[in-house]
Backbone as JSON, one array per atom type, in Angstrom:
{
  "sequence": "MNKKILMELSLKRTLTCIILTVLTSLTTRAQTLCVIDGIPLPDSLLHVTINEMRSDSAKQIVAHRLGLIAPYAIESIQTFSADEQIKQGKNITFCKPPKDIIIMRTNSLAELQWVINGKLKKPRKKLTIIDYKLSPQRITEALPRGIKPTDILSADILTYINDPRMEKHPTIVIKTKHTAPSKNKRH",
  "N": [[0.83, -1.2, 0.0], [1.89, 1.3, 0.88], [3.93, 1.55, -1.0], [2.47, 1.99, -3.32], [1.32, 4.5, -2.83], [3.63, 6.07, -2.59], [4.59, 5.76, -5.17], [2.57, 7.02, -6.65], [2.84, 9.66, -5.69], [5.41, 10.21, -6.6], [4.98, 10.05, -9.36], [3.18, 12.19, -9.69], [4.83, 14.35, -8.94], [6.74, 14.17, -10.97], [5.17, 14.64, -13.27], [4.34, 17.26, -12.69], [6.79, 18.6, -12.79], [7.41, 18.23, -15.5], [5.3, 19.63, -16.73], [5.78, 22.25, -15.76], [8.29, 22.69, -16.94], [7.61, 22.64, -19.67], [5.83, 24.82, -19.78], [7.54, 26.97, -19.04], [9.33, 26.88, -21.13], [7.72, 27.52, -23.26], [7.05, 30.13, -22.74], [9.39, 31.54, -22.78], [11.62, 33.73, -24.59], [12.5, 33.39, -28.03], [15.59, 31.86, -28.81], [18.94, 32.2, -30.11], [19.9, 29.99, -32.65], [22.58, 27.93, -32.76], [24.73, 26.27, -34.91], [27.21, 23.97, -35.38], [29.28, 22.52, -37.68], [27.09, 21.12, -38.68], [25.81, 20.25, -36.39], [23.48, 21.01, -33.98], [23.99, 23.22, -31.27], [23.55, 23.24, -27.77], [22.39, 25.96, -25.67], [23.68, 25.89, -23.26], [26.23, 25.06, -23.85], [27.21, 26.83, -25.8], [26.49, 30.12, -25.93], [25.65, 32.75, -27.81], [25.19, 35.96, -29.38], [23.55, 37.33, -32.27], [24.64, 39.76, -33.06], [27.2, 39.65, -31.91], [28.27, 37.63, -33.47], [28.39, 38.8, -35.91], [30.43, 40.52, -35.69], [33.92, 41.55, -36.01], [35.45, 40.06, -34.31], [34.32, 37.57, -33.98], [35.17, 34.85, -34.23], [37.05, 34.66, -32.18], [35.42, 35.12, -29.99], [33.71, 32.88, -30.04], [35.62, 30.81, -29.73], [36.64, 31.45, -27.19], [34.34, 31.22, -25.53], [33.55, 28.57, -25.95], [35.85, 27.28, -25.13], [37.35, 25.17, -26.08], [38.51, 25.03, -28.61], [40.87, 26.65, -30.75], [40.74, 29.99, -32.18], [41.55, 29.9, -34.9], [40.76, 27.4, -35.71], [38.22, 27.6, -36.51], [36.54, 27.78, -39.41], [34.51, 29.19, -40.87], [31.82, 31.53, -40.29], [28.44, 32.02, -40.51], [25.58, 34.09, -40.55], [22.07, 34.18, -40.13], [18.74, 35.37, -40.41], [16.03, 33.85, -38.92], [13.35, 34.31, -39.57], [13.65, 35.52, -42.06], [14.72, 33.41, -43.59], [12.61, 31.59, -43.55], [10.61, 33.11, -44.83], [11.74, 33.29, -47.38], [11.12, 30.91, -48.37], [12.6, 28.7, -47.71], [13.24, 25.33, -46.95], [12.67, 24.87, -44.06], [11.79, 23.78, -40.91], [10.6, 24.3, -37.63], [10.02, 23.41, -34.24], [9.78, 25.37, -32.4], [10.38, 28.41, -33.57], [13.66, 29.74, -33.93], [15.28, 32.81, -32.91], [17.45, 33.81, -34.41], [19.77, 32.32, -36.76], [22.84, 30.75, -36.63], [25.48, 29.55, -38.41], [28.28, 27.59, -38.25], [31.46, 26.5, -39.38], [34.05, 24.21, -38.9], [37.58, 23.66, -39.34], [40.15, 21.26, -40.25], [41.72, 21.51, -38.01], [40.15, 21.29, -35.79], [39.69, 18.67, -35.47], [40.09, 15.69, -33.58], [43.21, 14.42, -32.59], [44.67, 11.23, -32.19], [46.35, 9.62, -29.66], [47.65, 6.73, -28.64], [48.83, 4.79, -26.12], [51.2, 6.23, -26.29], [51.68, 6.43, -29.02], [50.91, 7.84, -32.19], [47.79, 7.32, -33.61], [45.39, 6.3, -36.1], [41.98, 7.09, -36.13], [38.92, 5.12, -36.24], [36.81, 6.53, -37.3], [36.52, 10.0, -38.13], [36.59, 12.47, -35.61], [35.51, 15.37, -34.08], [36.46, 17.91, -31.7], [34.17, 19.17, -30.87], [32.17, 17.26, -31.4], [32.97, 15.39, -29.49], [32.57, 16.87, -27.09], [29.79, 17.22, -27.08], [28.89, 14.6, -27.05], [30.4, 12.39, -25.37], [30.51, 9.58, -25.5], [30.91, 8.99, -28.13], [33.54, 8.56, -28.56], [34.05, 5.86, -28.17], [32.92, 4.78, -30.46], [34.64, 5.7, -32.38], [37.08, 4.63, -31.84], [40.35, 3.45, -32.64], [41.07, 0.63, -34.77], [41.3, -2.57, -33.24], [41.37, -1.69, -30.65], [39.55, -1.97, -27.75], [36.77, -0.71, -25.88], [36.8, -1.7, -23.26], [39.48, -2.11, -22.78], [40.6, 0.29, -22.12], [42.43, 2.21, -19.88], [42.88, 4.85, -19.11], [41.8, 8.07, -20.28], [42.51, 11.12, -21.68], [41.83, 14.49, -22.59], [43.49, 16.84, -24.48], [43.76, 20.22, -25.03], [44.79, 22.94, -27.05], [44.46, 25.77, -26.73], [45.63, 28.28, -26.13], [48.02, 28.08, -27.39], [50.6, 29.18, -29.47], [51.3, 27.85, -31.78], [49.91, 27.1, -34.73], [49.34, 24.63, -35.86], [48.57, 22.79, -33.98], [46.47, 20.29, -32.88], [43.45, 19.44, -31.07], [43.9, 16.81, -28.75], [43.42, 13.41, -28.0], [44.48, 11.4, -25.49], [45.15, 8.17, -24.83], [45.5, 5.48, -22.62], [46.02, 2.05, -22.53], [45.24, -1.28, -21.27], [46.61, -3.36, -22.49], [49.53, -3.44, -24.32], [50.97, -3.43, -27.57], [52.99, -6.23, -28.4], [56.53, -6.04, -28.44], [58.51, -6.07, -31.39], [61.19, -6.37, -31.47], [62.16, -8.11, -29.46], [64.35, -9.28, -26.99], [65.86, -12.23, -25.85]],
  "CA": [[0.0, 0.0, 0.0], [2.78, 2.46, 0.94], [4.63, 1.63, -2.29], [1.55, 2.57, -4.3], [1.19, 5.93, -2.51], [4.9, 6.69, -2.97], [4.66, 5.75, -6.63], [1.66, 8.06, -7.13], [3.46, 10.94, -5.39], [6.53, 10.37, -7.52], [4.41, 10.32, -10.67], [2.63, 13.55, -9.66], [5.96, 15.27, -8.96], [7.33, 14.11, -12.3], [4.26, 15.34, -14.19], [4.41, 18.69, -12.36], [8.06, 19.1, -13.34], [7.28, 18.26, -16.97], [4.39, 20.73, -17.07], [6.5, 23.5, -15.51], [9.33, 22.82, -17.97], [6.95, 22.98, -20.93], [5.31, 26.18, -19.68], [8.62, 27.95, -19.08], [9.94, 26.91, -22.47], [6.79, 28.19, -24.18], [6.97, 31.55, -22.46], [10.67, 32.21, -22.99], [11.82, 34.26, -25.93], [13.27, 32.54, -28.93], [17.04, 32.03, -28.69], [19.72, 32.02, -31.32], [20.25, 28.6, -32.91], [23.97, 27.8, -33.21], [25.0, 24.98, -35.51], [28.62, 23.82, -35.76], [29.49, 21.32, -38.48], [25.82, 20.4, -38.83], [25.3, 19.8, -35.09], [22.95, 22.12, -33.17], [24.6, 23.29, -29.95], [22.68, 23.79, -26.73], [22.84, 27.23, -25.1], [24.58, 25.62, -22.14], [27.58, 24.9, -24.38], [27.6, 28.07, -26.48], [25.44, 31.13, -26.03], [26.14, 33.95, -28.48], [24.15, 36.76, -30.04], [23.77, 37.57, -33.7], [25.55, 40.91, -33.18], [28.56, 39.17, -31.62], [28.74, 36.8, -34.58], [28.61, 39.68, -37.06], [31.59, 41.37, -35.41], [35.22, 41.08, -36.5], [36.06, 39.15, -33.33], [33.39, 36.45, -33.78], [35.89, 33.59, -34.02], [37.65, 34.71, -30.85], [34.32, 34.99, -29.02], [33.3, 31.46, -30.03], [36.71, 30.02, -29.15], [36.72, 31.75, -25.77], [33.17, 30.69, -24.82], [33.6, 27.1, -26.0], [36.98, 26.84, -24.34], [37.8, 23.88, -26.6], [39.27, 25.15, -29.85], [41.47, 27.95, -31.02], [39.99, 30.73, -33.2], [41.93, 29.51, -36.26], [40.11, 26.14, -36.05], [36.89, 27.95, -37.04], [36.72, 28.17, -40.81], [33.57, 30.24, -41.29], [30.63, 31.81, -39.49], [27.39, 32.67, -41.29], [24.43, 34.45, -39.74], [20.8, 34.29, -40.87], [17.52, 35.62, -39.66], [15.13, 32.7, -39.12], [12.17, 34.81, -40.28], [14.06, 35.75, -43.44], [14.87, 32.1, -44.23], [11.26, 31.02, -43.7], [9.93, 33.91, -45.85], [12.32, 32.99, -48.67], [10.64, 29.6, -48.79], [13.56, 27.65, -47.41], [12.58, 24.16, -46.38], [13.07, 24.82, -42.66], [10.67, 23.7, -39.97], [11.02, 24.31, -36.24], [8.94, 23.3, -33.24], [9.73, 26.74, -31.89], [11.36, 29.1, -34.42], [14.69, 30.52, -33.23], [15.37, 34.23, -33.25], [18.43, 33.88, -35.49], [20.48, 31.08, -37.02], [24.28, 30.94, -36.85], [26.07, 28.3, -38.9], [29.74, 27.65, -38.2], [32.19, 25.34, -39.88], [35.42, 24.12, -38.41], [38.5, 23.03, -40.29], [40.77, 20.04, -39.72], [42.36, 21.77, -36.72], [39.22, 20.95, -34.72], [39.63, 17.21, -35.37], [40.9, 15.1, -32.53], [44.3, 13.5, -32.9], [44.62, 10.11, -31.26], [47.62, 9.07, -29.2], [47.34, 5.56, -27.83], [50.06, 4.24, -25.54], [52.35, 7.01, -26.74], [51.85, 6.43, -30.48], [49.85, 8.47, -32.96], [46.97, 6.31, -34.29], [44.29, 6.8, -36.93], [40.71, 6.6, -35.6], [38.03, 4.43, -37.16], [36.14, 7.62, -38.0], [36.96, 11.31, -37.63], [35.84, 13.0, -34.49], [35.97, 16.71, -33.71], [36.34, 18.23, -30.28], [32.75, 19.51, -30.65], [31.48, 15.96, -31.3], [33.31, 14.81, -28.19], [31.95, 17.64, -26.02], [28.36, 16.96, -27.08], [28.59, 13.2, -26.81], [31.67, 11.71, -25.1], [30.49, 8.16, -25.87], [31.33, 8.83, -29.52], [34.92, 8.09, -28.56], [34.06, 4.4, -28.34], [32.59, 4.49, -31.86], [35.75, 6.11, -33.24], [38.34, 4.01, -31.41], [41.1, 2.78, -33.71], [40.89, -0.82, -34.85], [42.08, -3.35, -32.29], [41.22, -1.15, -29.29], [38.2, -2.15, -27.22], [36.51, 0.2, -24.75], [37.15, -2.33, -21.99], [40.93, -2.08, -22.64], [41.05, 1.65, -21.78], [42.71, 2.51, -18.48], [42.65, 6.28, -18.92], [41.65, 8.88, -21.5], [42.6, 12.56, -21.38], [41.71, 15.38, -23.74], [44.39, 17.98, -24.42], [43.43, 21.28, -25.97], [45.88, 23.89, -27.19], [43.77, 27.01, -27.04], [46.53, 29.44, -26.06], [49.29, 27.71, -28.0], [50.79, 29.98, -30.68], [51.53, 27.01, -32.96], [48.59, 26.9, -35.35], [49.14, 23.26, -36.33], [48.22, 21.93, -32.87], [45.1, 19.77, -32.85], [43.08, 18.86, -29.78], [44.41, 15.45, -28.77], [42.96, 12.46, -27.0], [45.58, 10.53, -25.08], [44.56, 6.97, -24.22], [46.38, 4.41, -22.15], [45.25, 0.81, -22.48], [45.78, -2.38, -20.47], [47.51, -4.17, -23.3], [50.3, -2.76, -25.37], [51.4, -4.38, -28.6], [54.28, -6.79, -28.06], [57.65, -5.49, -29.19], [59.03, -6.95, -32.42], [62.62, -6.55, -31.25], [62.31, -8.7, -28.15], [65.59, -10.03, -26.78], [65.72, -13.25, -24.8]],
  "C": [[0.88, 1.27, 0.0], [3.54, 2.65, -0.36], [3.77, 2.32, -3.33], [1.42, 4.07, -4.07], [2.48, 6.67, -2.91], [5.04, 6.78, -4.48], [3.77, 6.84, -7.22], [2.24, 9.45, -6.87], [4.62, 11.22, -6.33], [6.03, 10.72, -8.92], [3.86, 11.74, -10.75], [3.75, 14.58, -9.71], [6.59, 15.33, -10.35], [6.47, 14.87, -13.3], [4.28, 16.85, -13.95], [5.68, 19.3, -12.94], [7.99, 19.22, -14.85], [6.42, 19.44, -17.39], [5.08, 22.08, -16.88], [7.58, 23.74, -16.56], [8.72, 23.25, -19.29], [6.45, 24.43, -20.89], [6.43, 27.22, -19.74], [9.26, 28.0, -20.45], [9.02, 27.58, -23.48], [6.78, 29.7, -23.96], [8.29, 32.27, -22.67], [10.79, 32.69, -24.42], [12.64, 33.27, -26.75], [14.75, 32.88, -28.8], [17.68, 31.88, -30.06], [20.06, 30.54, -31.46], [21.66, 28.58, -33.47], [24.19, 26.38, -33.71], [26.48, 24.95, -35.91], [28.77, 22.48, -36.46], [28.23, 20.45, -38.56], [25.2, 19.93, -37.53], [24.78, 21.0, -34.31], [23.55, 22.06, -31.76], [23.6, 23.83, -28.94], [23.26, 25.09, -26.19], [23.81, 27.01, -23.95], [26.02, 25.45, -22.6], [28.08, 26.18, -25.05], [26.4, 29.0, -26.6], [26.06, 32.4, -26.61], [24.95, 34.7, -29.08], [24.52, 36.97, -31.5], [24.74, 38.74, -33.91], [27.0, 40.52, -32.89], [29.12, 38.41, -32.82], [28.93, 37.6, -35.86], [29.83, 40.57, -36.87], [32.87, 40.74, -35.96], [35.86, 40.06, -35.56], [35.19, 37.93, -33.04], [34.11, 35.14, -33.48], [36.53, 33.55, -32.63], [36.59, 34.54, -29.77], [33.9, 33.53, -28.9], [34.36, 30.61, -29.36], [36.79, 30.22, -27.64], [35.55, 31.11, -25.0], [33.12, 29.16, -24.84], [34.72, 26.58, -25.11], [37.58, 25.53, -24.81], [38.73, 24.0, -27.79], [39.84, 26.56, -29.97], [40.68, 28.67, -32.11], [40.31, 30.29, -34.62], [41.4, 28.13, -36.65], [38.7, 26.36, -36.6], [37.08, 28.49, -38.44], [35.8, 29.31, -41.21], [32.4, 30.34, -40.32], [29.65, 32.56, -40.38], [26.21, 32.95, -40.37], [23.21, 34.63, -40.63], [19.7, 34.66, -39.9], [16.58, 34.46, -39.95], [13.89, 33.13, -39.9], [12.47, 35.0, -41.76], [14.15, 34.42, -44.21], [13.51, 31.46, -44.5], [10.51, 31.76, -44.8], [10.45, 33.6, -47.25], [11.92, 31.59, -49.16], [11.64, 28.49, -48.58], [12.81, 26.52, -46.71], [13.06, 23.95, -44.94], [11.82, 24.76, -41.8], [11.24, 23.6, -38.56], [9.8, 24.07, -35.36], [8.7, 24.68, -32.66], [10.78, 27.52, -32.65], [12.38, 29.88, -33.59], [14.65, 31.97, -33.69], [16.27, 34.41, -34.46], [19.1, 32.52, -35.64], [21.94, 31.42, -37.31], [24.85, 29.59, -37.25], [27.58, 28.49, -38.95], [30.31, 26.36, -38.76], [33.59, 25.38, -39.3], [36.29, 23.5, -39.49], [39.16, 21.83, -39.62], [41.46, 20.26, -38.38], [41.43, 21.53, -35.53], [39.1, 19.43, -34.54], [40.56, 16.7, -34.28], [42.02, 14.25, -33.13], [44.27, 12.42, -31.82], [46.03, 9.63, -30.93], [47.27, 7.94, -28.23], [48.65, 4.91, -27.42], [51.3, 4.92, -26.12], [52.55, 7.07, -28.24], [50.63, 7.06, -31.15], [49.11, 7.39, -33.75], [45.87, 7.0, -35.09], [42.98, 6.23, -36.38], [39.89, 5.89, -36.69], [37.21, 5.44, -37.96], [36.53, 8.94, -37.34], [36.0, 11.8, -36.56], [36.39, 14.38, -34.17], [35.81, 16.89, -32.21], [34.9, 18.59, -29.93], [31.93, 18.24, -30.51], [31.71, 15.36, -29.93], [32.58, 15.54, -27.07], [30.45, 17.37, -25.93], [28.02, 15.53, -26.7], [29.89, 12.41, -26.59], [31.68, 10.22, -25.48], [30.84, 7.92, -27.33], [32.78, 8.37, -29.63], [34.95, 6.58, -28.8], [33.75, 4.0, -29.77], [33.78, 4.76, -32.78], [37.08, 5.46, -32.86], [39.04, 3.32, -32.58], [40.89, 1.26, -33.65], [41.81, -1.52, -33.84], [42.0, -2.85, -30.86], [39.76, -1.31, -28.88], [37.98, -1.17, -26.06], [36.91, -0.39, -23.4], [38.66, -2.36, -21.75], [41.45, -0.74, -22.13], [41.23, 1.8, -20.27], [42.45, 3.98, -18.17], [42.54, 6.96, -20.29], [41.64, 10.35, -21.07], [42.48, 13.34, -22.68], [42.63, 16.57, -23.51], [43.96, 19.0, -25.46], [44.56, 22.3, -25.93], [45.31, 25.25, -27.56], [44.73, 28.2, -27.08], [47.9, 29.16, -26.67], [49.48, 28.51, -29.29], [51.02, 29.14, -31.95], [50.18, 26.62, -33.55], [48.32, 25.45, -35.72], [48.7, 22.31, -35.22], [46.74, 21.57, -32.91], [44.74, 19.42, -31.41], [43.45, 17.37, -29.85], [43.77, 14.63, -27.68], [44.1, 11.49, -26.74], [44.99, 9.37, -24.29], [45.66, 6.01, -23.8], [45.51, 3.16, -22.0], [45.96, -0.23, -21.6], [46.88, -3.11, -21.23], [48.24, -3.3, -24.3], [50.76, -3.82, -26.34], [52.77, -4.93, -28.23], [55.36, -6.24, -28.99], [58.19, -6.52, -30.18], [60.51, -7.25, -32.19], [62.89, -7.11, -29.85], [63.6, -9.48, -28.07], [65.36, -11.02, -25.65], [66.99, -13.43, -24.09]]
}
């Protein structure tokens, strides 16, 4: 009997939270939609205004707020008015139209380099630092051949935001349980 009452209270609390979330999201003003490399970013990761993105320092603003990539890893930034795009007959549909749309593209300097047990390795599929930040489990999908997620002892992400060397990529450094046996083994 007590379990049933607790379950009903929990359900009521959950429904109340859902209703409040929906109501607050319906009453808030439309935000700017930021898309990097085809992936919409939540405001919690990057919140910028259309005026900031139209300024000469837009790349620096994005790099600083993301805290993941250097400004030179951002290839381009385009800004659009959502109303303008809809009026022009673009095939865009939104549940809740954004105020503005910002589309950014990164270059290869945003791609993660992979260092496994001290050696540079090629991943199964390319992964950018933005992909990683939005969904860290994508690392397991991109692991180089022969590496299993269960073999990983540690994984660290290195970013070179303030490094003056432009060729520095964000790097994932992985240490595994098993290292490849040495070919030059002496007995």
